[in-house]
Amino acid sequence: MATPQDGTHTAFFYGTLMAAEVFFMVCYRSSTIDVAVLKKMHEFKPAMLHGYCRRRVKYADYPGITPDPDHEVRGVYVTGLTSANMYHLDQFEGSEYERKTVKVRLLSKTGDDKGKGNVEGAEVECEVYVYKNPVELENREWDFEEFRTQKMKKWTREDYGFDSDLFS
């Protein structure tokens, strides 16, 4: 992982920010830079975070993760983040989350939603946002497909459309 002093960061996203459209809305808000240029600045790779559990936040469209040695969370490892991006991400996540450094495993092959068929590769260090108040989490997994199909439109800008699905 790059150090904050050199202006580049990496992060693991496991909820709304797995959708590139939401990521670009948060990190670039009202940017007038061509979307094609912005898309080339970051790499998005499927990854697995072991030792955490993802749950839906009560009365919300988004999840939180908490430490749990018996679980793992599939998400997206993102490179090329600047200090300005991290500032916007910190603001987006707010006081409900704490940014921590973790190690994730990149997926060389992505399986189904339950993880069957995943093939793990290199371990990399990155930052992740951990939910600070576990009692506010529902006792059920947050559903990314449900978010994409039913909720995401209100979280994005129309011009941040993407053709491919990271987990196909």
PDB file of C-alpha atoms in Angstrom:
ATOM      1  CA  MET A   1       0.000   0.000   0.000  1.00  0.00           C
ATOM      2  CA  ALA A   2       1.249   3.451  -0.802  1.00  0.00           C
ATOM      3  CA  THR A   3       1.772   5.875   2.014  1.00  0.00           C
ATOM      4  CA  PRO A   4      -0.401   8.946   2.509  1.00  0.00           C
ATOM      5  CA  GLN A   5       2.683  11.133   2.008  1.00  0.00           C
ATOM      6  CA  ASP A   6       2.973  10.141  -1.651  1.00  0.00           C
ATOM      7  CA  GLY A   7      -0.684  10.925  -2.263  1.00  0.00           C
ATOM      8  CA  THR A   8      -1.846   7.458  -3.309  1.00  0.00           C
ATOM      9  CA  HIS A   9      -3.956   5.043  -1.331  1.00  0.00           C
ATOM     10  CA  THR A  10      -5.735   1.760  -1.841  1.00  0.00           C
ATOM     11  CA  ALA A  11      -9.029   0.748  -0.263  1.00  0.00           C
ATOM     12  CA  PHE A  12     -11.461  -2.142   0.038  1.00  0.00           C
ATOM     13  CA  PHE A  13     -15.138  -1.326  -0.511  1.00  0.00           C
ATOM     14  CA  TYR A  14     -17.889  -3.786   0.417  1.00  0.00           C
ATOM     15  CA  GLY A  15     -21.140  -1.822   0.056  1.00  0.00           C
ATOM     16  CA  THR A  16     -22.513   1.041  -1.997  1.00  0.00           C
ATOM     17  CA  LEU A  17     -18.991   2.035  -3.102  1.00  0.00           C
ATOM     18  CA  MET A  18     -18.607  -1.321  -4.912  1.00  0.00           C
ATOM     19  CA  ALA A  19     -20.736   0.304  -7.581  1.00  0.00           C
ATOM     20  CA  ALA A  20     -18.291   2.359  -9.628  1.00  0.00           C
ATOM     21  CA  GLU A  21     -21.047   4.899 -10.259  1.00  0.00           C
ATOM     22  CA  VAL A  22     -21.345   5.606  -6.526  1.00  0.00           C
ATOM     23  CA  PHE A  23     -17.556   5.648  -6.088  1.00  0.00           C
ATOM     24  CA  PHE A  24     -17.132   8.284  -8.823  1.00  0.00           C
ATOM     25  CA  MET A  25     -20.023  10.351  -7.474  1.00  0.00           C
ATOM     26  CA  VAL A  26     -18.406  10.439  -4.022  1.00  0.00           C
ATOM     27  CA  CYS A  27     -14.811  11.004  -5.134  1.00  0.00           C
ATOM     28  CA  TYR A  28     -15.406  13.417  -8.002  1.00  0.00           C
ATOM     29  CA  ARG A  29     -18.774  14.997  -7.166  1.00  0.00           C
ATOM     30  CA  SER A  30     -19.062  17.970  -9.504  1.00  0.00           C
ATOM     31  CA  SER A  31     -15.866  17.351 -11.459  1.00  0.00           C
ATOM     32  CA  THR A  32     -15.835  18.528 -15.052  1.00  0.00           C
ATOM     33  CA  ILE A  33     -13.049  16.098 -16.004  1.00  0.00           C
ATOM     34  CA  ASP A  34     -14.151  13.730 -18.746  1.00  0.00           C
ATOM     35  CA  VAL A  35     -15.585  10.528 -17.227  1.00  0.00           C
ATOM     36  CA  ALA A  36     -13.379   8.412 -19.522  1.00  0.00           C
ATOM     37  CA  VAL A  37     -10.284  10.057 -18.026  1.00  0.00           C
ATOM     38  CA  LEU A  38     -11.528   9.522 -14.465  1.00  0.00           C
ATOM     39  CA  LYS A  39     -12.184   5.837 -15.132  1.00  0.00           C
ATOM     40  CA  LYS A  40      -8.544   5.322 -16.189  1.00  0.00           C
ATOM     41  CA  MET A  41      -7.225   6.708 -12.891  1.00  0.00           C
ATOM     42  CA  HIS A  42      -8.359   3.717 -10.795  1.00  0.00           C
ATOM     43  CA  GLU A  43      -8.310  -0.061 -10.966  1.00  0.00           C
ATOM     44  CA  PHE A  44     -11.195  -2.060  -9.487  1.00  0.00           C
ATOM     45  CA  LYS A  45     -10.423  -5.687  -8.561  1.00  0.00           C
ATOM     46  CA  PRO A  46     -12.635  -8.209  -6.759  1.00  0.00           C
ATOM     47  CA  ALA A  47     -11.227  -9.128  -3.354  1.00  0.00           C
ATOM     48  CA  MET A  48     -12.008 -10.963  -0.107  1.00  0.00           C
ATOM     49  CA  LEU A  49     -11.666  -9.622   3.426  1.00  0.00           C
ATOM     50  CA  HIS A  50     -11.378 -12.399   6.012  1.00  0.00           C
ATOM     51  CA  GLY A  51     -12.316 -11.969   9.656  1.00  0.00           C
ATOM     52  CA  TYR A  52     -15.209  -9.541   9.136  1.00  0.00           C
ATOM     53  CA  CYS A  53     -18.970  -9.831   8.690  1.00  0.00           C
ATOM     54  CA  ARG A  54     -21.128  -7.524   6.523  1.00  0.00           C
ATOM     55  CA  ARG A  55     -24.627  -6.652   7.715  1.00  0.00           C
ATOM     56  CA  ARG A  56     -27.247  -4.178   6.606  1.00  0.00           C
ATOM     57  CA  VAL A  57     -27.517  -1.009   8.705  1.00  0.00           C
ATOM     58  CA  LYS A  58     -31.027  -0.709  10.161  1.00  0.00           C
ATOM     59  CA  TYR A  59     -33.316   1.614   8.179  1.00  0.00           C
ATOM     60  CA  ALA A  60     -30.596   2.322   5.584  1.00  0.00           C
ATOM     61  CA  ASP A  61     -29.597   1.362   2.029  1.00  0.00           C
ATOM     62  CA  TYR A  62     -26.008   0.576   3.022  1.00  0.00           C
ATOM     63  CA  PRO A  63     -24.057  -2.005   5.078  1.00  0.00           C
ATOM     64  CA  GLY A  64     -21.447  -1.996   7.779  1.00  0.00           C
ATOM     65  CA  ILE A  65     -18.767  -4.528   8.613  1.00  0.00           C
ATOM     66  CA  THR A  66     -17.583  -5.607  12.034  1.00  0.00           C
ATOM     67  CA  PRO A  67     -14.796  -7.963  13.087  1.00  0.00           C
ATOM     68  CA  ASP A  68     -15.883 -11.621  13.133  1.00  0.00           C
ATOM     69  CA  PRO A  69     -13.320 -14.420  12.803  1.00  0.00           C
ATOM     70  CA  ASP A  70     -15.903 -16.830  11.350  1.00  0.00           C
ATOM     71  CA  HIS A  71     -16.900 -14.701   8.358  1.00  0.00           C
ATOM     72  CA  GLU A  72     -15.512 -13.109   5.213  1.00  0.00           C
ATOM     73  CA  VAL A  73     -16.682 -10.261   3.018  1.00  0.00           C
ATOM     74  CA  ARG A  74     -16.407 -10.053  -0.749  1.00  0.00           C
ATOM     75  CA  GLY A  75     -15.877  -6.603  -2.153  1.00  0.00           C
ATOM     76  CA  VAL A  76     -13.710  -4.455  -4.403  1.00  0.00           C
ATOM     77  CA  TYR A  77     -10.067  -3.423  -4.024  1.00  0.00           C
ATOM     78  CA  VAL A  78      -9.499   0.020  -5.559  1.00  0.00           C
ATOM     79  CA  THR A  79      -6.139   1.566  -6.457  1.00  0.00           C
ATOM     80  CA  GLY A  80      -5.046   5.081  -7.376  1.00  0.00           C
ATOM     81  CA  LEU A  81      -6.839   6.932  -4.597  1.00  0.00           C
ATOM     82  CA  THR A  82      -5.510  10.385  -3.820  1.00  0.00           C
ATOM     83  CA  SER A  83      -5.551  12.172  -0.486  1.00  0.00           C
ATOM     84  CA  ALA A  84      -8.421  14.275  -1.879  1.00  0.00           C
ATOM     85  CA  ASN A  85     -10.343  11.080  -2.733  1.00  0.00           C
ATOM     86  CA  MET A  86      -9.778   9.805   0.815  1.00  0.00           C
ATOM     87  CA  TYR A  87     -11.036  13.100   2.226  1.00  0.00           C
ATOM     88  CA  HIS A  88     -14.271  12.765   0.201  1.00  0.00           C
ATOM     89  CA  LEU A  89     -14.609   9.121   1.243  1.00  0.00           C
ATOM     90  CA  ASP A  90     -14.116  10.025   4.912  1.00  0.00           C
ATOM     91  CA  GLN A  91     -16.836  12.673   4.600  1.00  0.00           C
ATOM     92  CA  PHE A  92     -19.162  10.233   2.829  1.00  0.00           C
ATOM     93  CA  GLU A  93     -18.695   7.517   5.465  1.00  0.00           C
ATOM     94  CA  GLY A  94     -19.053  10.008   8.309  1.00  0.00           C
ATOM     95  CA  SER A  95     -18.823   9.341  12.020  1.00  0.00           C
ATOM     96  CA  GLU A  96     -20.524   5.929  11.779  1.00  0.00           C
ATOM     97  CA  TYR A  97     -17.318   4.386  10.415  1.00  0.00           C
ATOM     98  CA  GLU A  98     -13.661   4.169  11.349  1.00  0.00           C
ATOM     99  CA  ARG A  99     -11.008   3.834   8.643  1.00  0.00           C
ATOM    100  CA  LYS A 100      -8.639   0.945   9.388  1.00  0.00           C
ATOM    101  CA  THR A 101      -5.752  -0.751   7.619  1.00  0.00           C
ATOM    102  CA  VAL A 102      -6.409  -4.405   6.732  1.00  0.00           C
ATOM    103  CA  LYS A 103      -5.155  -7.111   4.398  1.00  0.00           C
ATOM    104  CA  VAL A 104      -7.399  -8.495   1.664  1.00  0.00           C
ATOM    105  CA  ARG A 105      -6.940 -11.289  -0.847  1.00  0.00           C
ATOM    106  CA  LEU A 106      -7.409 -10.404  -4.497  1.00  0.00           C
ATOM    107  CA  LEU A 107      -9.678 -12.818  -6.353  1.00  0.00           C
ATOM    108  CA  SER A 108      -8.223 -14.301  -9.512  1.00  0.00           C
ATOM    109  CA  LYS A 109     -11.609 -15.938 -10.124  1.00  0.00           C
ATOM    110  CA  THR A 110     -14.935 -14.743  -8.728  1.00  0.00           C
ATOM    111  CA  GLY A 111     -17.523 -17.277  -7.633  1.00  0.00           C
ATOM    112  CA  ASP A 112     -21.164 -16.878  -6.673  1.00  0.00           C
ATOM    113  CA  ASP A 113     -22.617 -14.583  -3.986  1.00  0.00           C
ATOM    114  CA  LYS A 114     -21.909 -17.202  -1.305  1.00  0.00           C
ATOM    115  CA  GLY A 115     -18.230 -17.374  -2.310  1.00  0.00           C
ATOM    116  CA  LYS A 116     -18.447 -20.787  -3.947  1.00  0.00           C
ATOM    117  CA  GLY A 117     -15.929 -20.837  -6.781  1.00  0.00           C
ATOM    118  CA  ASN A 118     -13.763 -17.966  -5.532  1.00  0.00           C
ATOM    119  CA  VAL A 119     -10.058 -18.385  -6.222  1.00  0.00           C
ATOM    120  CA  GLU A 120      -7.900 -16.211  -3.998  1.00  0.00           C
ATOM    121  CA  GLY A 121      -4.585 -14.766  -5.094  1.00  0.00           C
ATOM    122  CA  ALA A 122      -2.192 -12.181  -3.707  1.00  0.00           C
ATOM    123  CA  GLU A 123      -2.656 -10.591  -0.307  1.00  0.00           C
ATOM    124  CA  VAL A 124      -2.543  -6.779  -0.314  1.00  0.00           C
ATOM    125  CA  GLU A 125      -2.783  -4.119   2.372  1.00  0.00           C
ATOM    126  CA  CYS A 126      -5.413  -1.406   2.073  1.00  0.00           C
ATOM    127  CA  GLU A 127      -7.846   0.719   4.018  1.00  0.00           C
ATOM    128  CA  VAL A 128     -11.450  -0.165   4.871  1.00  0.00           C
ATOM    129  CA  TYR A 129     -14.299   1.542   6.701  1.00  0.00           C
ATOM    130  CA  VAL A 130     -15.451  -0.474   9.748  1.00  0.00           C
ATOM    131  CA  TYR A 131     -18.853   0.213  11.298  1.00  0.00           C
ATOM    132  CA  LYS A 132     -18.524   1.550  14.845  1.00  0.00           C
ATOM    133  CA  ASN A 133     -21.915   0.600  16.337  1.00  0.00           C
ATOM    134  CA  PRO A 134     -22.753  -3.091  15.743  1.00  0.00           C
ATOM    135  CA  VAL A 135     -26.110  -2.887  17.594  1.00  0.00           C
ATOM    136  CA  GLU A 136     -27.390  -0.784  14.678  1.00  0.00           C
ATOM    137  CA  LEU A 137     -26.810  -3.644  12.219  1.00  0.00           C
ATOM    138  CA  GLU A 138     -29.568  -6.030  11.161  1.00  0.00           C
ATOM    139  CA  ASN A 139     -29.042  -9.735  11.561  1.00  0.00           C
ATOM    140  CA  ARG A 140     -28.928 -10.275   7.804  1.00  0.00           C
ATOM    141  CA  GLU A 141     -26.471  -9.862   4.971  1.00  0.00           C
ATOM    142  CA  TRP A 142     -26.645  -6.681   2.894  1.00  0.00           C
ATOM    143  CA  ASP A 143     -27.608  -7.471  -0.722  1.00  0.00           C
ATOM    144  CA  PHE A 144     -25.559  -5.707  -3.422  1.00  0.00           C
ATOM    145  CA  GLU A 145     -27.895  -6.777  -6.260  1.00  0.00           C
ATOM    146  CA  GLU A 146     -30.888  -5.383  -4.400  1.00  0.00           C
ATOM    147  CA  PHE A 147     -29.008  -2.108  -3.977  1.00  0.00           C
ATOM    148  CA  ARG A 148     -27.984  -1.986  -7.668  1.00  0.00           C
ATOM    149  CA  THR A 149     -31.442  -2.686  -9.001  1.00  0.00           C
ATOM    150  CA  GLN A 150     -33.665  -0.889  -6.490  1.00  0.00           C
ATOM    151  CA  LYS A 151     -31.713   1.852  -4.697  1.00  0.00           C
ATOM    152  CA  MET A 152     -28.608   2.925  -6.627  1.00  0.00           C
ATOM    153  CA  LYS A 153     -30.244   5.455  -8.933  1.00  0.00           C
ATOM    154  CA  LYS A 154     -30.726   7.913  -6.077  1.00  0.00           C
ATOM    155  CA  TRP A 155     -27.020   7.616  -5.154  1.00  0.00           C
ATOM    156  CA  THR A 156     -25.453   8.487  -8.535  1.00  0.00           C
ATOM    157  CA  ARG A 157     -25.079  10.908 -11.413  1.00  0.00           C
ATOM    158  CA  GLU A 158     -26.550   9.900 -14.773  1.00  0.00           C
ATOM    159  CA  ASP A 159     -23.254  10.326 -16.674  1.00  0.00           C
ATOM    160  CA  TYR A 160     -21.298   7.892 -14.463  1.00  0.00           C
ATOM    161  CA  GLY A 161     -22.650   4.811 -16.238  1.00  0.00           C
ATOM    162  CA  PHE A 162     -20.594   1.641 -16.606  1.00  0.00           C
ATOM    163  CA  ASP A 163     -21.093  -1.235 -19.023  1.00  0.00           C
ATOM    164  CA  SER A 164     -19.509  -4.169 -17.228  1.00  0.00           C
ATOM    165  CA  ASP A 165     -20.347  -5.866 -13.957  1.00  0.00           C
ATOM    166  CA  LEU A 166     -17.274  -6.398 -11.797  1.00  0.00           C
ATOM    167  CA  PHE A 167     -18.559  -9.727 -10.497  1.00  0.00           C
ATOM    168  CA  SER A 168     -19.655 -11.340 -13.785  1.00  0.00           C
TER     169      SER A 168
END
